[in-house]
Short mmCIF file of C-alpha atoms in Angstrom, two decimals:
data_model
loop_
_atom_site.label_atom_id
_atom_site.label_comp_id
_atom_site.label_asym_id
_atom_site.label_seq_id
_atom_site.Cartn_x
_atom_site.Cartn_y
_atom_site.Cartn_z
CA MET H 1 -19.72 39.07 73.44
CA HIS H 2 -17.25 40.75 75.82
CA VAL H 3 -19.28 41.28 79.01
CA PRO H 4 -18.42 44.56 80.79
CA ASP H 5 -18.40 45.20 84.52
CA GLY H 6 -21.86 45.72 85.98
CA PHE H 7 -23.86 43.36 83.74
CA ILE H 8 -23.60 40.45 86.20
CA ASP H 9 -23.81 40.75 89.98
CA ALA H 10 -20.91 40.02 92.33
CA PRO H 11 -21.90 36.52 93.55
CA ILE H 12 -22.38 35.12 90.04
CA SER H 13 -19.26 36.92 88.78
CA ALA H 14 -17.33 35.25 91.59
CA ALA H 15 -18.90 31.87 90.84
CA THR H 16 -18.03 32.06 87.15
CA GLY H 17 -14.54 33.15 88.20
CA VAL H 18 -14.20 29.88 90.10
CA VAL H 19 -15.53 27.95 87.09
CA ALA H 20 -13.09 29.75 84.79
CA ALA H 21 -10.14 29.14 87.12
CA ALA H 22 -11.00 25.44 87.32
CA ALA H 23 -11.34 25.23 83.53
CA VAL H 24 -7.97 26.91 83.04
CA ALA H 25 -6.35 24.55 85.58
CA VAL H 26 -7.80 21.51 83.82
CA SER H 27 -6.75 22.93 80.46
CA LEU H 28 -3.17 23.49 81.64
CA ARG H 29 -3.00 19.83 82.57
CA GLY H 30 -4.72 18.67 79.39
CA ALA H 31 -2.55 20.90 77.20
CA ARG H 32 0.51 18.98 78.38
CA ARG H 33 -0.82 16.03 76.37
CA GLU H 34 -1.67 18.16 73.32
CA LEU H 35 1.40 20.34 72.98
CA ASP H 36 4.21 18.71 71.07
CA GLU H 37 6.83 19.69 68.52
CA ARG H 38 4.04 20.56 66.09
CA THR H 39 1.58 22.52 68.21
CA ALA H 40 3.74 24.16 70.90
CA PRO H 41 5.43 26.65 68.52
CA LEU H 42 2.08 27.57 66.96
CA ALA H 43 -0.23 27.90 69.98
CA GLY H 44 1.00 31.39 70.83
CA LEU H 45 0.57 32.37 67.20
CA VAL H 46 -3.01 31.07 67.21
CA ALA H 47 -3.77 33.30 70.20
CA ALA H 48 -2.26 36.31 68.41
CA PHE H 49 -4.23 35.53 65.25
CA ILE H 50 -7.48 35.34 67.24
CA PHE H 51 -6.67 38.69 68.85
CA ALA H 52 -6.09 40.23 65.43
CA VAL H 53 -9.24 38.82 63.82
CA GLN H 54 -11.37 39.87 66.79
CA MET H 55 -10.55 43.46 65.82
CA LEU H 56 -12.31 42.93 62.48
CA ASN H 57 -15.99 43.52 63.22
CA PHE H 58 -18.18 42.58 60.26
CA PRO H 59 -21.78 43.78 59.68
CA VAL H 60 -24.45 41.16 60.33
CA ALA H 61 -27.71 43.16 60.51
CA ALA H 62 -28.96 46.72 60.51
CA GLY H 63 -26.77 48.62 62.95
CA THR H 64 -25.15 45.46 64.35
CA SER H 65 -21.75 43.87 63.84
CA GLY H 66 -20.00 40.71 64.96
CA HIS H 67 -16.48 39.41 65.34
CA LEU H 68 -14.71 36.09 65.71
CA LEU H 69 -14.87 34.40 69.11
CA GLY H 70 -12.15 31.92 68.17
CA GLY H 71 -12.97 28.90 70.32
CA ALA H 72 -13.67 26.61 67.36
CA LEU H 73 -10.62 27.79 65.43
CA ALA H 74 -8.26 27.29 68.38
CA ALA H 75 -9.66 23.90 69.36
CA ILE H 76 -9.33 22.49 65.84
CA LEU H 77 -5.86 23.92 65.18
CA VAL H 78 -4.13 23.15 68.49
CA GLY H 79 -6.54 21.02 70.55
CA PRO H 80 -9.46 21.74 72.89
CA TYR H 81 -7.45 22.18 76.11
CA THR H 82 -4.88 24.40 74.43
CA GLY H 83 -7.74 26.18 72.67
CA VAL H 84 -9.28 27.20 75.99
CA LEU H 85 -5.92 28.63 77.03
CA CYS H 86 -5.48 30.49 73.71
CA VAL H 87 -8.80 32.31 74.02
CA SER H 88 -8.22 32.94 77.73
CA VAL H 89 -4.89 34.62 76.98
CA VAL H 90 -6.61 36.84 74.41
CA LEU H 91 -9.36 37.82 76.86
CA LEU H 92 -6.81 38.59 79.57
CA MET H 93 -4.78 40.84 77.26
CA GLN H 94 -7.92 42.59 76.03
CA GLY H 95 -9.22 43.20 79.54
CA ILE H 96 -5.97 44.48 81.04
CA LEU H 97 -4.51 46.47 78.15
CA PHE H 98 -7.46 47.52 76.02
CA ALA H 99 -10.33 47.88 78.54
CA ASP H 100 -12.34 45.39 76.49
CA GLY H 101 -14.38 43.10 78.74
CA GLY H 102 -14.70 43.85 82.43
CA LEU H 103 -12.09 42.66 84.91
CA THR H 104 -14.72 41.58 87.43
CA ALA H 105 -16.47 39.88 84.49
CA LEU H 106 -13.31 38.06 83.39
CA GLY H 107 -14.66 34.80 84.79
CA VAL H 108 -17.90 35.28 82.85
CA ASN H 109 -16.02 35.99 79.64
CA ILE H 110 -13.62 33.06 79.97
CA THR H 111 -16.45 30.69 80.84
CA ASP H 112 -18.60 31.92 77.97
CA MET H 113 -16.15 32.78 75.19
CA ALA H 114 -13.31 30.36 75.91
CA VAL H 115 -14.82 27.31 77.60
CA VAL H 116 -18.31 27.04 76.09
CA THR H 117 -17.27 27.80 72.51
CA THR H 118 -14.30 25.46 72.62
CA VAL H 119 -16.12 22.53 74.24
CA VAL H 120 -19.18 22.79 71.98
CA ALA H 121 -17.16 23.31 68.82
CA TYR H 122 -14.74 20.46 69.41
CA ALA H 123 -17.48 18.04 70.41
CA VAL H 124 -19.39 18.80 67.20
CA PHE H 125 -16.19 18.69 65.15
CA ARG H 126 -15.11 15.28 66.46
CA GLY H 127 -18.58 13.86 65.96
CA LEU H 128 -18.67 14.98 62.34
CA VAL H 129 -15.14 13.85 61.54
CA LYS H 130 -16.01 10.32 62.69
CA VAL H 131 -18.84 9.99 60.16
CA LEU H 132 -17.46 12.03 57.24
CA PRO H 133 -15.03 10.62 54.64
CA ARG H 134 -11.38 10.73 55.70
CA ARG H 135 -10.21 13.61 53.52
CA ARG H 136 -9.18 17.24 53.89
CA GLY H 137 -12.49 18.63 52.71
CA SER H 138 -14.21 16.89 55.60
CA ILE H 139 -12.00 18.76 58.10
CA THR H 140 -13.00 22.08 56.55
CA ALA H 141 -16.70 21.19 56.43
CA ALA H 142 -16.69 19.97 60.04
CA SER H 143 -14.89 23.16 61.08
CA PHE H 144 -17.62 25.27 59.48
CA VAL H 145 -20.48 23.47 61.22
CA ALA H 146 -18.69 23.42 64.57
CA ALA H 147 -18.01 27.15 64.43
CA VAL H 148 -21.58 27.96 63.39
CA LEU H 149 -22.98 26.17 66.43
CA SER H 150 -20.41 27.43 68.93
CA VAL H 151 -21.51 31.08 68.72
CA PRO H 152 -25.24 30.70 69.52
CA ALA H 153 -24.16 28.22 72.22
CA ALA H 154 -22.18 31.06 73.81
CA ALA H 155 -25.23 33.31 73.46
CA VAL H 156 -27.34 30.70 75.30
CA ALA H 157 -24.68 30.45 78.01
CA PHE H 158 -24.67 34.22 78.50
CA THR H 159 -28.46 34.25 78.72
CA LEU H 160 -28.38 31.58 81.44
CA ILE H 161 -25.73 33.48 83.38
CA TYR H 162 -27.76 36.67 83.04
CA ALA H 163 -30.90 34.85 84.17
CA VAL H 164 -29.33 34.06 87.55
CA GLY H 165 -27.06 37.07 87.96
CA GLY H 166 -28.29 39.93 85.81
CA THR H 167 -28.30 43.36 87.45
CA THR H 168 -31.36 44.69 85.62
CA ASP H 169 -34.94 43.52 85.51
CA VAL H 170 -35.39 42.53 81.87
CA SER H 171 -37.45 39.63 80.53
CA ILE H 172 -35.14 36.68 80.00
CA SER H 173 -37.21 35.51 77.04
CA LYS H 174 -36.56 38.82 75.30
CA VAL H 175 -32.84 38.63 76.06
CA ALA H 176 -32.65 35.03 74.83
CA THR H 177 -34.53 35.75 71.61
CA ALA H 178 -32.40 38.79 70.78
CA MET H 179 -29.09 37.20 71.77
CA ILE H 180 -29.59 33.91 69.97
CA GLY H 181 -31.07 35.56 66.88
CA VAL H 182 -28.19 37.95 66.25
CA HIS H 183 -25.52 35.41 67.21
CA VAL H 184 -26.80 32.86 64.74
CA LEU H 185 -25.90 35.44 62.08
CA ILE H 186 -22.55 36.14 63.72
CA GLY H 187 -21.95 32.40 63.79
CA ILE H 188 -22.05 32.29 59.99
CA GLY H 189 -19.24 34.83 59.85
CA GLU H 190 -17.33 32.90 62.52
CA ALA H 191 -17.78 29.71 60.51
CA ALA H 192 -16.51 31.29 57.29
CA ILE H 193 -13.35 32.63 58.98
CA THR H 194 -12.74 29.35 60.80
CA ALA H 195 -13.24 27.16 57.74
CA LEU H 196 -11.05 29.36 55.54
CA THR H 197 -8.24 29.41 58.08
CA VAL H 198 -8.36 25.70 58.90
CA GLY H 199 -8.69 24.83 55.21
CA ALA H 200 -5.66 26.95 54.32
CA VAL H 201 -3.46 25.31 56.96
CA VAL H 202 -4.71 21.80 56.16
CA ALA H 203 -3.94 22.38 52.48
CA VAL H 204 -0.25 23.08 53.12
CA ARG H 205 0.58 21.44 56.45
CA PRO H 206 -2.09 18.99 57.65
CA ASP H 207 0.38 17.66 60.22
CA LEU H 208 0.10 21.00 62.06
CA VAL H 209 -3.67 20.79 62.51
CA TYR H 210 -4.61 18.96 65.71
CA GLY H 211 -8.06 18.09 64.41
CA ALA H 212 -6.61 16.54 61.25
CA ARG H 213 -4.41 14.02 63.02
CA GLY H 214 -5.19 10.55 61.78
CA LEU H 215 -6.57 11.97 58.54
CA ARG H 216 -4.27 9.74 56.52
CA GLN H 217 -3.62 6.14 57.36
CA LYS H 218 0.03 5.14 57.52
CA LEU H 219 1.38 2.92 54.80
CA LYS H 220 1.94 -0.66 55.93
CA LEU H 221 4.76 -3.00 54.97
CA ARG H 222 4.73 -6.75 55.63
CA VAL H 223 7.92 -7.76 57.41
CA GLY H 224 8.37 -11.32 58.66
CA GLY H 225 4.69 -11.97 58.23
CA GLU H 226 3.65 -8.90 60.25
CA LEU H 227 2.41 -5.50 59.10
CA VAL H 228 4.51 -2.56 60.30
CA ASP H 229 4.20 1.17 59.68
CA VAL H 230 6.36 2.60 56.93
CA PRO H 231 8.33 5.54 58.38
CA ASP H 232 7.61 8.96 56.87
CA THR H 233 10.19 10.20 54.39
CA ALA H 234 10.18 13.54 56.22
CA PRO H 235 9.69 13.02 59.96
CA VAL H 236 7.30 15.53 61.52
CA ALA H 237 9.86 16.66 64.08
CA ALA H 238 12.32 17.48 61.30
CA ARG H 239 9.93 19.58 59.25
CA SER H 240 10.34 23.28 59.81
CA HIS H 241 7.48 25.34 61.20
CA ARG H 242 9.27 28.61 60.48
CA LYS H 243 7.53 29.42 57.21
CA VAL H 244 4.04 28.81 58.64
CA TRP H 245 4.88 30.75 61.81
CA ILE H 246 6.24 33.77 59.92
CA THR H 247 3.31 33.77 57.50
CA GLY H 248 0.83 33.61 60.37
CA LEU H 249 2.55 36.39 62.33
CA VAL H 250 2.76 38.71 59.33
CA THR H 251 -0.89 38.04 58.52
CA SER H 252 -1.90 38.84 62.11
CA LEU H 253 0.09 42.07 62.10
CA VAL H 254 -1.43 43.19 58.80
CA LEU H 255 -4.97 42.39 59.95
CA ALA H 256 -4.59 44.16 63.30
CA GLY H 257 -2.39 47.00 62.10
CA PHE H 258 -4.06 47.87 58.79
CA VAL H 259 -7.23 45.96 57.90
CA SER H 260 -8.81 46.64 61.31
CA PHE H 261 -9.20 50.32 60.35
CA TYR H 262 -11.88 49.27 57.86
CA ALA H 263 -13.85 47.12 60.32
CA SER H 264 -17.48 47.90 61.04
CA ALA H 265 -17.98 50.60 63.68
CA ASN H 266 -21.44 49.31 64.62
CA PRO H 267 -21.90 47.82 68.11
CA ASP H 268 -21.40 44.07 68.31
CA GLY H 269 -24.18 41.61 69.09
CA LEU H 270 -24.07 41.88 72.87
CA GLU H 271 -23.70 45.67 72.86
CA LYS H 272 -26.66 46.04 70.50
CA VAL H 273 -28.91 43.72 72.52
CA ALA H 274 -27.84 45.41 75.76
CA ALA H 275 -28.71 48.84 74.44
CA ASP H 276 -32.00 47.74 72.89
CA LYS H 277 -33.23 45.75 75.90
CA GLY H 278 -31.78 47.93 78.64
CA ILE H 279 -29.53 45.37 80.28
CA ASP H 280 -26.63 47.85 80.22
CA ALA H 281 -28.28 50.24 82.70
CA ARG H 282 -25.77 49.40 85.44
CA THR H 283 -22.63 49.13 83.36
CA GLU H 284 -19.60 50.29 85.33
CA LYS H 285 -16.53 52.16 84.15
CA HIS H 286 -13.73 49.79 83.25
CA ALA H 287 -10.90 49.59 85.79
CA THR H 288 -8.32 50.20 83.03
CA ALA H 289 -10.35 52.77 81.08
CA ASP H 290 -7.39 55.17 81.39
CA SER H 291 -4.94 52.67 79.93
CA PRO H 292 -2.71 54.08 77.15
CA LEU H 293 -4.25 51.44 74.84
CA ALA H 294 -7.89 51.67 75.96
CA ASP H 295 -10.46 51.24 73.19
CA TYR H 296 -7.78 49.95 70.81
CA GLY H 297 -6.01 53.24 70.31
CA VAL H 298 -2.69 54.67 71.46
CA LYS H 299 -3.06 57.58 73.84
CA ASP H 300 -1.92 60.98 72.51
CA VAL H 301 -1.69 59.73 68.90
CA GLU H 302 -4.15 61.99 67.08
CA ASN H 303 -4.31 60.18 63.75
CA ALA H 304 -7.07 57.55 64.13
CA ARG H 305 -5.62 55.21 61.51
CA LEU H 306 -2.14 55.32 63.04
CA SER H 307 -3.45 55.08 66.61
CA GLY H 308 -5.59 52.02 65.91
CA GLY H 309 -2.90 50.37 63.82
CA LEU H 310 -0.23 50.80 66.47
CA ALA H 311 -2.57 49.46 69.15
CA GLY H 312 -3.32 46.41 67.01
CA VAL H 313 0.36 45.71 66.36
CA ILE H 314 1.18 46.09 70.06
CA GLY H 315 -1.70 43.77 70.95
CA VAL H 316 -0.53 41.08 68.53
CA GLY H 317 3.03 41.37 69.83
CA VAL H 318 2.07 41.16 73.50
CA THR H 319 -0.33 38.28 72.89
CA VAL H 320 2.13 36.20 70.89
CA VAL H 321 4.86 36.71 73.49
CA ALA H 322 2.59 35.94 76.45
CA GLY H 323 0.96 32.98 74.73
CA THR H 324 4.22 31.49 73.48
CA GLY H 325 5.77 31.81 76.92
CA ILE H 326 2.86 30.00 78.57
CA PHE H 327 2.72 27.22 76.00
CA TRP H 328 6.45 26.61 75.98
CA ALA H 329 6.37 26.39 79.78
CA VAL H 330 3.56 23.83 79.57
CA ARG H 331 5.46 21.96 76.86
CA ARG H 332 8.63 21.86 78.98
CA ARG H 333 6.61 20.53 81.90
CA ARG H 334 5.36 17.71 79.69
CA THR H 335 8.93 17.00 78.53
CA ALA H 336 10.05 16.76 82.14
CA ASP H 337 7.18 14.39 82.96
CA VAL H 338 8.19 11.97 80.20
CA SER H 339 11.96 12.28 80.59
CA PRO H 340 14.10 9.11 80.61
CA ALA H 341 14.51 9.45 84.39
CA SER H 342 10.74 9.39 84.88
CA THR H 343 10.34 6.25 82.74
CA SER H 344 13.46 4.34 83.78
CA GLY H 345 11.44 1.98 85.95
CA VAL H 346 8.93 1.13 83.23
#
């Protein structure tokens, strides 16, 4: 789904850049309400995990592969606003360091892959959670459905963007049919990865999953004729995130540094449709095509397995550092906003 330079004309690329910038600005503000002692330490890790899993292309049809987009996963784990930022960080790292997704098309990619997937997925997820039984299995099931729908929604969004700003003269109906058809299949893979990941975290630490908040009702105790909440025996703030964080980081490094070598080499859904329908006729060379990490390999390292593995490890490291820095900064801003000095007059 990474749109390269040249697919979309300059005016629409600029317009989607404005939309993406506005969405990121809104998300930075909204993330201040989402990031707390539970989610702030993990948001950077979520971005790194999405980067790693996006390297694992899986076959979906003859000669076509797909990979995780990550909007649904991020929104459910750390919140929709923070989720937009997580995917945006991944797209920025991929575009600058790995020549994956055009720089002039960065606005298109953030709008499509970060904003659309996150908004659609979280809206579907919240709607399902409200009607399903209040138990952990419902969180996993809702995650699956939300992820399934988020991917074809992104395909529809790309088709609409291409309809108004495409640089080649190709029937939009053909583009829509091909894009939605293949991305429905990719959505199944996205849903499986999302549900497995969310289910695994919910099983061990439901308090760390943003979408699972309120899953359990607090125990009540009658005191003086009134019902009051019974305090948790292990306050959330006192529970260590270290084990989950280390496990997630090691998993990301293994996926990007080792498992990615066995990923499908077939073109992904957008690449396949572009080649088949001819919408890639005006694709431009990436501005960072000469980057030492372009195409997910380390320059001058001849061994393909070692080159790809090193690139994956570097990508995970850079993404987790960049993401963690951003989210801690946002978290500190929230802390400053609700400091005792700011509430002394209340």
